[in-house]
Amino acid sequence: MRLRYLAWANLRRHPGRAALNVIALAAAVSCFVLVLSLVLSLRSGVDEKLSQYGSSLLVTPNSPQLSLSYGGISLGSAGSGEVPMMDESALDKIRSVPSSTALTAVIPVLLQSVEIQGTRFLAVGTDVAESASMKPWWKVEGKLPENSNQVLLGLNVRNELRAEPGQTITVNGKPFEVAGVLWESGDDEDNLVVMDRGALADLTGQGTNINLVEVTAVSTSYIDGLAAEIEVALPAASVATVKKSIEFTNQANTALADLGVALTSLIVLISGLVVFITMLAAVKERRREIGVMRAAGYKHRHIRSVFLTETVLVSLIGAVIGGCVSLAAWLLGGRFAFGHDSGAQLNPLVVVLGIGLSFAIGALATLYPAWRAANLDPVEALKQV
Amino acid sequence: MSITTPVLAASDLSKHYGNAAVRVAAVEGVSLTVERGEFVAIMGPSGSGKSTLLSILGAMNPPTGGRVLIDEIDVYQLRQDRQADLRREYLGFVFQQLELIPYLTALENVMLPLAILKEDGKRDRALAALERVGLDEAKANRLPSALSGGEQGRVAIARAVVNDPPIILADEPTGSLDTATGDQVLSLLRQLAGHGHAVIMVTHNPESLRTVDRVVMLRDGRLASDSRVTAGTDQLLAPHGFCSG
């Protein structure tokens, strides 16, 4: 028989108390793992978006009538009419800003309403290949349009038209081949028809008019400066940076994360208190037992060891259960929250930290009770009735 | 007259409680020696300091004054950890309420003092101790609640002797037992003394005079008498309020 057997035997003697401690620690672990994983996923999502889209900005005409959401950015207020136009000369002005060497692409975009098989859709006319290179999140079933007679459909458009890659559709009376279909993005891209800008201009008689310009820079560090310079060069235009949009999202995520951290801290504190109170009660209940042990030659460290071993066992069980609960909750809830292709995964390091947290809570909450047990006067302990 | 070195020697022991304004002397100026194989009863009225004296002799209660030598080791000059080692090596305790741990079997209770040791054969040693007090392996695997009072007493004694300590300290070991069971316990303690253990027992029970070698009488914390048991001891105890049935 070893000291750890005494701890185990006492746990078996009080299964209810042990279960209470296990539940408290498991709750702390699972809450910690889930919240920290959520925070990390949100942050990595923002970082990923920043790295992917952060080096781009959109230049649009200033208009309160503009009702357009494109590229993940809401560009204006409500309105249902035709969107305002810019001239292609805006492109030269953008390419001539003082920091133009930081520009990597200036892509004009034409947005027009088109009729396809009796239904109106928003068509995006652009340099499809170049525009696609700025949108790494695009996943295409089929292929990207390779000429002006091909189009790319958003998922909702495809569903509405029941059109598959390779089929031909009629846009404003002219046949186009469906080159590919965009995977579901969950935003406005699902409702777009993407095609060559020249083809769309011919269909709608817009000539050299454009609605907006997509601009990319070599680095996010140039974005704010470029935006300011373009606003000076094009006083009638407004410039929206994707970075700002993501940073706004990040602020919301941070607030959510803070709330989660506060909630987790509260649960950790409560679980620590549960362990502390139950261990203190156990010390009181086992005073005579401790007195016998002291009389039998147990040193202070032996008594402490009995209680701390008990906590280690409880912490281990709590950590395992908490880890399993968080894993299950992550698999079920995480996929729901982040979507099928979010890439959000439970970080093993977070799980390890959660297990460590269980031991830390258990040990910290047991330190004082164990110290108190070890320092009980054996004579007084044996006097207690 | 013994010429051996006493296994336990206490000199001028005192234990005071309270503060400078209100001081209570639980033990005052007590000296005694006990040799191996001796069975000593400490008797006296309630509040006379018997249990306090026993706890001081048991290296669990530092005296206010005086010193205790166990095998010539000055107990209270040792650090606390060494005192614990000394308790394990030299002392075995039998408590009034027996103090068996209810969730451990008889065998596990006996193994309790061995649990802190890193050595093999602990189970065999515990079984041998149980056998020594007349309990077989079948009883060894029962919880205390499944044993009779006498069997529980035997387990408590087995736990006290499992380390084979030279000194057994018993604090009213028959106090919570019926007469027949109490006699069994006294008989076992007598046997232990016969095997060379020094047994020091606090008791109220005058019947125990039939089994002990010596009676130390305390009154108000002071040593009232220290005498060998003879045919006339009953008469000796009578002035102190004791008489054997």
XYZ file of C-alpha atoms in Angstrom:
630
model
C 0.000 0.000 0.000
C 1.264 3.430 -0.950
C 0.073 6.923 -0.096
C -1.713 7.224 -3.417
C -3.821 4.238 -2.465
C -5.090 6.175 0.566
C -6.101 9.015 -1.743
C -7.832 6.655 -4.137
C -9.601 4.817 -1.308
C -10.912 8.066 0.082
C -12.192 9.115 -3.343
C -14.096 5.849 -3.591
C -15.487 6.468 -0.136
C -16.966 9.821 -1.198
C -18.024 9.369 -4.828
C -20.443 12.293 -4.657
C -17.797 14.697 -3.456
C -15.307 13.392 -5.993
C -17.901 13.757 -8.753
C -18.595 17.356 -7.726
C -14.920 18.209 -7.997
C -14.581 16.371 -11.297
C -17.590 18.207 -12.751
C -16.266 21.564 -11.569
C -12.852 20.933 -13.098
C -14.285 19.444 -16.288
C -16.495 22.513 -16.709
C -13.484 24.780 -16.272
C -11.392 22.781 -18.739
C -14.072 22.524 -21.406
C -14.995 26.194 -21.081
C -11.352 27.207 -21.251
C -10.600 25.019 -24.262
C -13.701 26.111 -26.157
C -13.342 29.818 -25.469
C -9.621 29.920 -26.145
C -10.061 27.894 -29.328
C -12.846 30.205 -30.413
C -10.734 33.278 -29.745
C -7.766 31.808 -31.598
C -9.958 30.812 -34.531
C -11.496 34.247 -34.762
C -8.074 35.866 -34.604
C -6.532 33.493 -37.098
C -9.543 34.084 -39.352
C -9.004 37.815 -39.155
C -5.277 37.442 -39.684
C -5.907 35.190 -42.632
C -8.375 37.634 -44.131
C -5.991 40.477 -43.534
C -3.190 38.632 -45.249
C -5.461 37.609 -48.105
C -7.530 40.706 -48.679
C -5.834 43.321 -46.575
C -3.771 44.643 -49.448
C -6.801 45.664 -51.462
C -9.167 48.636 -51.616
C -12.191 49.612 -53.617
C -12.691 52.966 -55.311
C -16.319 53.906 -55.978
C -18.205 57.032 -56.972
C -19.516 59.012 -54.022
C -23.261 58.521 -54.069
C -25.936 58.195 -51.396
C -27.939 56.164 -53.925
C -25.371 53.453 -54.164
C -26.637 50.150 -52.911
C -23.868 47.770 -53.431
C -22.118 45.123 -51.507
C -19.144 43.715 -53.283
C -15.931 42.082 -52.196
C -17.144 41.750 -48.642
C -17.664 45.481 -48.180
C -20.894 47.402 -47.915
C -20.290 50.310 -50.209
C -23.217 52.590 -49.642
C -26.695 53.249 -48.410
C -29.940 51.739 -49.535
C -31.281 52.235 -53.017
C -32.400 50.078 -55.864
C -31.630 52.063 -58.972
C -28.763 51.779 -61.363
C -25.432 52.303 -59.747
C -23.489 55.507 -60.501
C -20.618 55.536 -62.938
C -17.048 56.642 -63.236
C -15.055 57.152 -66.356
C -12.066 55.043 -67.290
C -9.984 58.187 -66.823
C -10.190 57.443 -63.103
C -7.849 54.533 -63.755
C -5.099 56.836 -64.982
C -5.523 59.102 -61.976
C -5.191 56.139 -59.647
C -2.101 54.913 -61.470
C -0.588 58.366 -61.104
C -0.798 58.796 -57.340
C 2.546 59.506 -55.615
C 2.787 55.998 -54.175
C 1.868 54.321 -57.429
C 4.914 52.080 -57.223
C 3.154 50.313 -54.358
C 0.273 49.384 -56.644
C 0.152 45.847 -57.940
C -3.183 45.915 -59.781
C -5.832 48.444 -60.798
C -8.882 46.597 -62.079
C -11.950 48.427 -63.402
C -15.287 46.822 -62.610
C -18.636 47.359 -64.287
C -21.765 46.392 -62.419
C -24.966 46.062 -64.375
C -28.301 44.449 -64.084
C -28.838 41.799 -66.756
C -31.689 39.542 -67.724
C -31.105 35.852 -67.931
C -33.979 33.606 -68.884
C -36.522 36.142 -67.703
C -34.858 36.898 -64.336
C -32.683 39.893 -63.490
C -29.298 39.398 -61.895
C -26.364 41.628 -61.002
C -23.543 41.095 -63.485
C -19.936 41.992 -62.720
C -17.816 42.909 -65.659
C -14.110 42.712 -64.941
C -10.835 41.186 -65.964
C -11.911 37.851 -64.578
C -8.480 36.247 -64.339
C -6.904 39.237 -62.616
C -9.886 39.744 -60.344
C -9.815 36.067 -59.367
C -6.164 36.377 -58.392
C -7.235 38.988 -55.826
C -9.857 36.665 -54.390
C -8.076 33.590 -53.097
C -11.257 32.480 -51.377
C -12.903 31.812 -54.724
C -13.410 28.133 -55.302
C -14.779 27.255 -58.693
C -16.624 24.222 -59.905
C -15.610 23.989 -63.530
C -13.154 26.683 -64.589
C -12.741 30.426 -64.749
C -13.988 32.156 -67.919
C -11.222 32.140 -70.499
C -12.825 34.415 -73.082
C -15.512 37.035 -73.427
C -18.159 34.436 -74.329
C -17.979 32.651 -70.989
C -19.427 33.552 -67.611
C -18.959 32.499 -63.998
C -22.108 32.068 -61.900
C -22.643 32.554 -58.184
C -24.201 29.565 -56.474
C -27.648 31.149 -56.045
C -27.678 32.170 -59.713
C -26.774 28.643 -60.756
C -29.517 27.244 -58.527
C -32.026 29.703 -59.915
C -31.093 28.967 -63.528
C -30.340 25.276 -62.963
C -27.279 25.867 -65.140
C -24.202 23.669 -64.955
C -20.665 24.299 -66.250
C -20.587 23.713 -69.991
C -24.195 24.736 -70.543
C -25.202 27.814 -72.464
C -27.351 30.586 -71.024
C -28.780 33.684 -72.655
C -27.739 37.030 -71.173
C -29.672 40.012 -72.474
C -30.458 37.914 -75.524
C -26.905 36.811 -76.240
C -25.650 33.251 -75.600
C -22.838 32.683 -73.101
C -21.247 29.476 -71.938
C -21.193 28.794 -68.200
C -17.471 28.203 -67.570
C -17.813 27.596 -63.878
C -19.809 28.048 -60.704
C -18.505 29.663 -57.526
C -18.780 27.623 -54.373
C -21.074 28.965 -51.720
C -19.486 31.957 -50.030
C -22.389 32.973 -47.841
C -22.275 36.550 -49.096
C -23.205 38.620 -52.161
C -20.924 36.719 -54.499
C -23.506 33.933 -54.466
C -25.830 36.259 -56.391
C -23.408 37.465 -59.067
C -22.796 36.719 -62.707
C -19.103 37.346 -63.386
C -18.021 38.050 -66.939
C -15.630 39.992 -69.110
C -16.093 43.764 -68.677
C -16.041 44.432 -72.412
C -18.745 41.850 -73.023
C -20.928 43.307 -70.287
C -20.375 46.839 -71.595
C -21.450 45.685 -75.057
C -24.538 44.004 -73.632
C -25.587 47.054 -71.646
C -24.246 49.840 -73.871
C -21.992 51.260 -71.172
C -18.947 51.788 -73.355
C -16.016 52.824 -71.165
C -18.060 53.487 -68.055
C -17.150 51.695 -64.877
C -18.704 51.523 -61.417
C -15.718 50.824 -59.259
C -12.043 50.066 -59.281
C -10.368 47.279 -57.384
C -6.873 48.240 -56.297
C -4.226 46.031 -54.730
C -0.992 47.037 -53.088
C 2.222 45.194 -52.392
C 1.596 45.329 -48.668
C -1.099 46.253 -46.149
C 1.253 48.930 -44.841
C 0.633 50.978 -48.011
C -3.130 50.709 -47.915
C -3.960 53.701 -45.734
C -1.528 55.965 -47.589
C -2.780 54.862 -51.000
C -6.389 55.356 -49.918
C -5.636 58.919 -48.853
C -3.804 59.683 -52.097
C -6.602 58.237 -54.258
C -9.205 60.260 -52.368
C -7.174 63.374 -53.213
C -6.816 62.337 -56.851
C -10.510 61.467 -57.155
C -12.449 63.883 -54.953
C -15.754 62.517 -56.274
C -14.866 58.983 -55.256
C -14.773 57.216 -51.968
C -12.186 54.645 -51.052
C -12.976 51.674 -48.839
C -10.212 49.509 -47.527
C -10.838 45.909 -46.885
C -8.421 46.181 -43.995
C -10.704 48.635 -42.202
C -13.640 46.380 -42.727
C -11.780 43.424 -41.276
C -10.491 45.493 -38.402
C -14.057 46.451 -37.585
C -14.902 42.767 -37.573
C -11.887 42.205 -35.409
C -13.149 44.717 -32.862
C -16.434 42.849 -32.641
C -14.543 39.583 -32.289
C -12.377 41.058 -29.557
C -15.442 42.130 -27.608
C -16.844 38.625 -27.974
C -13.541 37.133 -26.919
C -13.376 39.404 -23.869
C -16.816 38.244 -22.844
C -15.745 34.619 -23.276
C -12.582 35.153 -21.278
C -14.559 36.821 -18.491
C -17.042 33.957 -18.444
C -14.240 31.390 -18.429
C -12.472 33.219 -15.612
C -15.670 33.139 -13.600
C -16.132 29.415 -14.194
C -12.483 28.739 -13.342
C -12.889 30.740 -10.139
C -16.066 28.897 -9.197
C -14.532 25.497 -9.905
C -11.525 26.447 -7.809
C -13.834 27.448 -4.977
C -15.732 24.171 -5.251
C -12.505 22.182 -4.966
C -11.247 24.429 -2.163
C -14.398 24.110 -0.085
C -14.761 20.364 -0.546
C -11.109 19.758 0.298
C -11.360 21.983 3.355
C -14.418 20.032 4.458
C -12.520 16.797 3.848
C -9.677 17.986 6.075
C -12.126 18.809 8.846
C -13.857 15.465 8.491
C -10.581 13.541 8.489
C -8.948 15.254 11.450
C -8.823 12.111 13.550
C -7.482 10.119 10.607
C -4.754 12.722 10.180
C -4.008 12.480 13.909
C -3.556 8.710 13.572
C -1.256 9.189 10.595
C 0.841 11.748 12.452
C 1.075 9.381 15.427
C 2.164 6.622 13.049
C 5.108 8.705 11.879
C 3.690 10.523 8.867
C 5.566 13.729 8.176
C 3.943 16.958 7.063
C 4.827 16.218 3.469
C 3.208 12.791 3.677
C -0.084 14.313 4.825
C 0.112 16.994 2.141
C 0.860 14.299 -0.379
C -2.276 12.339 0.520
C -4.486 15.355 -0.163
C -2.597 16.556 -3.218
C -2.615 13.067 -4.711
C -6.361 13.021 -4.273
C -6.553 16.318 -6.123
C -4.249 15.083 -8.868
C -6.525 12.099 -9.446
C -9.613 14.305 -9.509
C -7.878 16.816 -11.776
C -6.830 14.078 -14.161
C -10.359 12.717 -14.450
C -11.750 16.264 -14.735
C -9.230 17.117 -17.438
C -10.016 14.011 -19.480
C -13.774 14.550 -19.230
C -13.422 18.274 -19.871
C -11.199 17.593 -22.865
C -13.686 15.102 -24.319
C -16.626 17.453 -23.717
C -14.828 20.358 -25.371
C -13.813 18.194 -28.321
C -17.392 16.997 -28.794
C -18.772 20.519 -28.394
C -16.194 21.854 -30.833
C -16.994 19.257 -33.444
C -20.723 19.794 -33.119
C -20.924 23.516 -32.408
C -17.721 24.683 -34.067
C -18.680 23.414 -37.476
C -22.073 25.008 -37.115
C -20.511 28.303 -36.119
C -17.685 28.397 -38.644
C -19.122 26.605 -41.617
C -17.922 23.647 -43.605
C -14.764 25.172 -45.010
C -13.742 27.438 -42.194
C -10.682 25.354 -41.454
C -11.303 25.968 -37.761
C -9.659 23.180 -35.808
C -9.177 22.437 -32.136
C -5.623 23.377 -31.312
C -3.914 20.481 -29.471
C -1.857 23.008 -27.533
C -5.061 24.536 -26.185
C -6.219 21.101 -25.041
C -2.881 20.547 -23.320
C -3.205 23.959 -21.680
C -6.730 23.008 -20.560
C -5.417 19.839 -18.951
C -2.713 21.892 -17.280
C -5.351 24.316 -16.089
C -7.254 21.482 -14.420
C -4.144 20.504 -12.471
C -3.364 24.123 -11.666
C -6.858 24.794 -10.310
C -6.827 21.563 -8.327
C -3.376 22.163 -6.901
C -3.977 25.820 -6.037
C -7.341 25.059 -4.453
C -5.843 22.219 -2.409
C -2.666 23.945 -1.263
C -4.226 25.592 1.763
C -6.390 22.627 2.844
C -3.388 20.310 2.455
C -1.167 22.707 4.392
C -3.795 22.913 7.098
C -4.074 19.136 7.265
C -0.311 18.726 7.463
C -0.046 21.236 10.282
C -2.832 19.841 12.416
C -1.697 19.253 15.963
C -2.055 15.459 16.255
C -3.067 15.686 19.903
C -5.777 18.222 19.141
C -6.850 16.262 16.059
C -7.375 13.135 18.120
C -9.287 15.068 20.784
C -11.952 16.168 18.296
C -15.203 14.295 18.649
C 16.387 -4.571 39.819
C 17.027 -3.949 36.140
C 20.503 -2.947 35.034
C 19.515 -2.220 31.433
C 19.189 1.282 30.040
C 15.533 2.375 30.165
C 13.976 2.595 26.727
C 12.098 5.652 27.888
C 13.190 8.198 30.448
C 11.267 11.368 31.263
C 12.585 13.883 33.702
C 10.879 16.799 35.383
C 8.194 17.086 32.738
C 5.775 19.969 32.863
C 3.083 21.151 30.503
C 1.352 24.444 31.015
C -1.560 25.879 29.099
C -2.919 29.399 28.984
C -1.004 32.643 29.318
C 0.896 34.527 31.986
C -2.320 35.718 33.608
C -4.147 32.389 33.615
C -1.852 29.401 33.657
C -2.997 25.813 33.974
C -0.463 23.135 34.799
C -1.621 19.924 33.128
C 1.592 18.152 34.070
C 4.059 19.341 36.678
C 7.441 17.892 37.656
C 6.791 14.332 36.489
C 9.742 11.986 36.074
C 9.624 8.326 35.214
C 11.551 5.645 33.421
C 10.262 2.601 31.623
C 12.240 -0.436 30.602
C 11.739 -2.907 27.816
C 9.256 -5.602 28.736
C 7.626 -3.465 31.367
C 3.861 -2.937 31.421
C 3.105 0.372 33.118
C -0.336 1.764 33.900
C -0.782 5.502 34.316
C -3.807 6.111 36.471
C -5.455 9.030 38.129
C -8.717 10.921 38.294
C -10.124 12.733 35.271
C -8.123 15.857 34.529
C -5.064 14.605 36.364
C -2.922 14.893 33.224
C -2.685 11.226 32.206
C -3.407 11.690 28.507
C -1.282 14.838 28.331
C 1.618 12.937 29.858
C 1.120 10.091 27.380
C 1.128 12.472 24.411
C 4.337 14.080 25.726
C 5.941 10.660 26.086
C 4.667 9.874 22.575
C 6.643 12.691 20.916
C 3.467 14.449 19.914
C 3.173 17.188 22.506
C 6.235 19.236 23.409
C 6.451 19.812 27.139
C 6.818 23.248 28.652
C 9.714 21.944 30.674
C 11.745 18.788 31.194
C 12.844 16.282 28.590
C 12.012 12.884 27.215
C 14.675 10.409 26.169
C 13.719 7.484 23.982
C 16.560 5.030 23.588
C 18.740 7.904 24.838
C 17.514 10.235 22.091
C 16.306 13.583 23.394
C 12.979 13.602 21.595
C 12.124 17.283 21.693
C 15.578 18.366 20.603
C 14.802 16.768 17.250
C 13.276 18.601 14.328
C 9.644 17.760 13.615
C 10.457 15.457 10.708
C 12.898 13.520 12.849
C 10.305 13.336 15.620
C 7.967 11.741 13.067
C 10.687 9.243 12.151
C 11.186 8.502 15.809
C 7.467 7.901 16.344
C 7.459 5.475 13.447
C 10.544 3.603 14.614
C 10.061 3.591 18.369
C 6.401 4.098 19.169
C 3.125 2.352 18.529
C -0.151 3.931 19.540
C -3.433 2.347 20.584
C -6.195 4.910 20.955
C -9.243 4.920 23.157
C -11.665 4.934 20.205
C -9.256 2.607 18.361
C -9.375 5.081 15.452
C -9.504 2.522 12.690
C -10.003 4.143 9.312
C -13.466 3.025 8.244
C -12.867 2.831 4.492
C -9.767 0.670 4.784
C -9.846 -3.064 5.463
C -8.296 -4.460 8.640
C -5.176 -5.342 6.669
C -4.970 -1.885 5.122
C -5.419 -0.282 8.541
C -2.483 -2.291 9.808
C -0.461 -1.308 6.746
C -1.144 2.388 7.376
C 2.170 3.038 9.212
C 3.983 1.207 6.398
C 2.424 3.183 3.564
C 5.109 5.853 3.787
C 7.906 3.308 3.487
C 9.453 2.377 0.176
C 10.077 -1.280 0.744
C 8.701 -4.642 -0.250
C 6.884 -7.094 1.962
C 4.557 -4.623 3.628
C 1.563 -6.871 3.164
C 3.389 -9.812 4.692
C 4.435 -7.721 7.657
C 0.862 -6.551 8.204
C -0.482 -10.089 7.923
C 2.118 -11.247 10.444
C 1.052 -8.493 12.835
C -2.563 -9.533 12.473
C -1.656 -13.143 13.028
C 0.207 -12.086 16.130
C -3.002 -10.708 17.591
C -5.006 -13.730 16.501
C -6.676 -12.537 13.310
C -6.551 -14.647 10.170
C -6.465 -13.497 6.532
C -10.230 -13.846 6.142
C -10.766 -11.234 8.834
C -7.921 -9.163 7.454
C -9.864 -8.334 4.342
C -12.935 -7.077 6.138
C -13.763 -3.479 6.846
C -13.722 -2.523 10.531
C -17.501 -2.260 10.493
C -17.655 -5.979 9.707
C -15.552 -6.884 12.755
C -16.551 -7.286 16.387
C -15.339 -4.797 18.999
C -12.696 -7.246 20.186
C -11.483 -7.839 16.662
C -11.302 -4.117 16.051
C -9.197 -3.800 19.208
C -6.882 -6.478 17.899
C -6.544 -4.653 14.587
C -5.670 -1.456 16.448
C -2.987 -3.318 18.392
C -1.681 -4.976 15.237
C -1.365 -1.520 13.668
C 0.599 -0.348 16.730
C 3.069 -3.230 16.532
C 3.444 -3.629 12.767
C 6.670 -1.607 12.827
C 7.820 -3.624 15.814
C 8.394 -0.533 17.965
C 10.002 -0.975 21.361
C 7.350 1.184 23.058
C 3.565 0.807 22.901
C 1.476 3.729 24.159
C -2.166 2.962 24.841
C -4.646 5.650 25.808
C -7.515 3.951 27.624
C -7.629 1.079 25.139
C -10.418 -0.660 27.064
C -12.421 2.513 27.640
C -14.880 1.906 24.805
C -14.984 -1.907 25.083
C -17.100 -4.327 27.071
C -15.441 -6.233 29.891
C -14.687 -9.416 27.964
C -13.288 -7.548 24.982
C -11.337 -5.227 27.265
C -9.791 -8.279 28.942
C -8.717 -9.587 25.539
C -7.033 -6.299 24.739
C -5.276 -6.203 28.115
C -4.146 -9.741 27.595
C -2.690 -8.860 24.221
C -0.857 -5.864 25.655
C 0.476 -8.112 28.395
C 1.748 -10.500 25.743
C 3.478 -7.641 23.953
C 5.255 -6.707 27.179
C 6.201 -10.358 27.493
C 7.829 -10.106 24.073
C 9.993 -7.210 25.164
C 7.867 -4.176 24.263
C 7.567 -1.466 26.883
C 3.838 -0.893 27.236
C 2.564 2.332 28.801
C -1.168 2.460 29.219
C -3.401 5.223 30.497
C -6.397 3.662 32.146
C -9.264 4.215 34.521
C -9.864 0.512 34.734
C -8.784 -1.006 38.073
C -9.137 -4.461 36.490
C -6.035 -3.695 34.489
C -4.017 -3.892 37.702
C -4.140 -7.639 37.332
C -2.073 -7.431 34.133
C 0.353 -4.519 34.637
C 3.745 -4.507 36.343
C 3.664 -1.004 37.636
C 1.213 1.736 38.430
C 2.025 5.423 38.116
C -0.557 7.563 39.898
C -1.094 11.168 38.886
C -3.046 13.776 40.796
C -3.398 17.362 39.588
C -0.660 16.749 37.068
C 1.841 15.655 39.660
C 3.231 12.219 40.341
C 1.367 10.929 43.371
C 2.939 7.476 43.434
C 4.940 5.082 41.282
C 4.773 1.533 42.555
C 5.142 -2.060 41.398
C 1.975 -4.088 41.474
C 1.849 -6.485 44.354
C -0.895 -8.230 46.222
C -1.377 -5.071 48.261
C -1.659 -2.651 45.400
C -5.424 -2.519 45.659
C -4.998 -1.084 49.085
C -2.402 1.302 47.750
C -4.866 2.601 45.155
C -7.792 2.899 47.503
C -6.751 6.327 48.885
C -6.753 7.578 45.291
C -10.353 6.522 44.750
C -9.692 3.225 42.922
C -10.613 -0.289 43.877
C -10.536 -3.457 41.833
C -13.640 -5.519 41.590
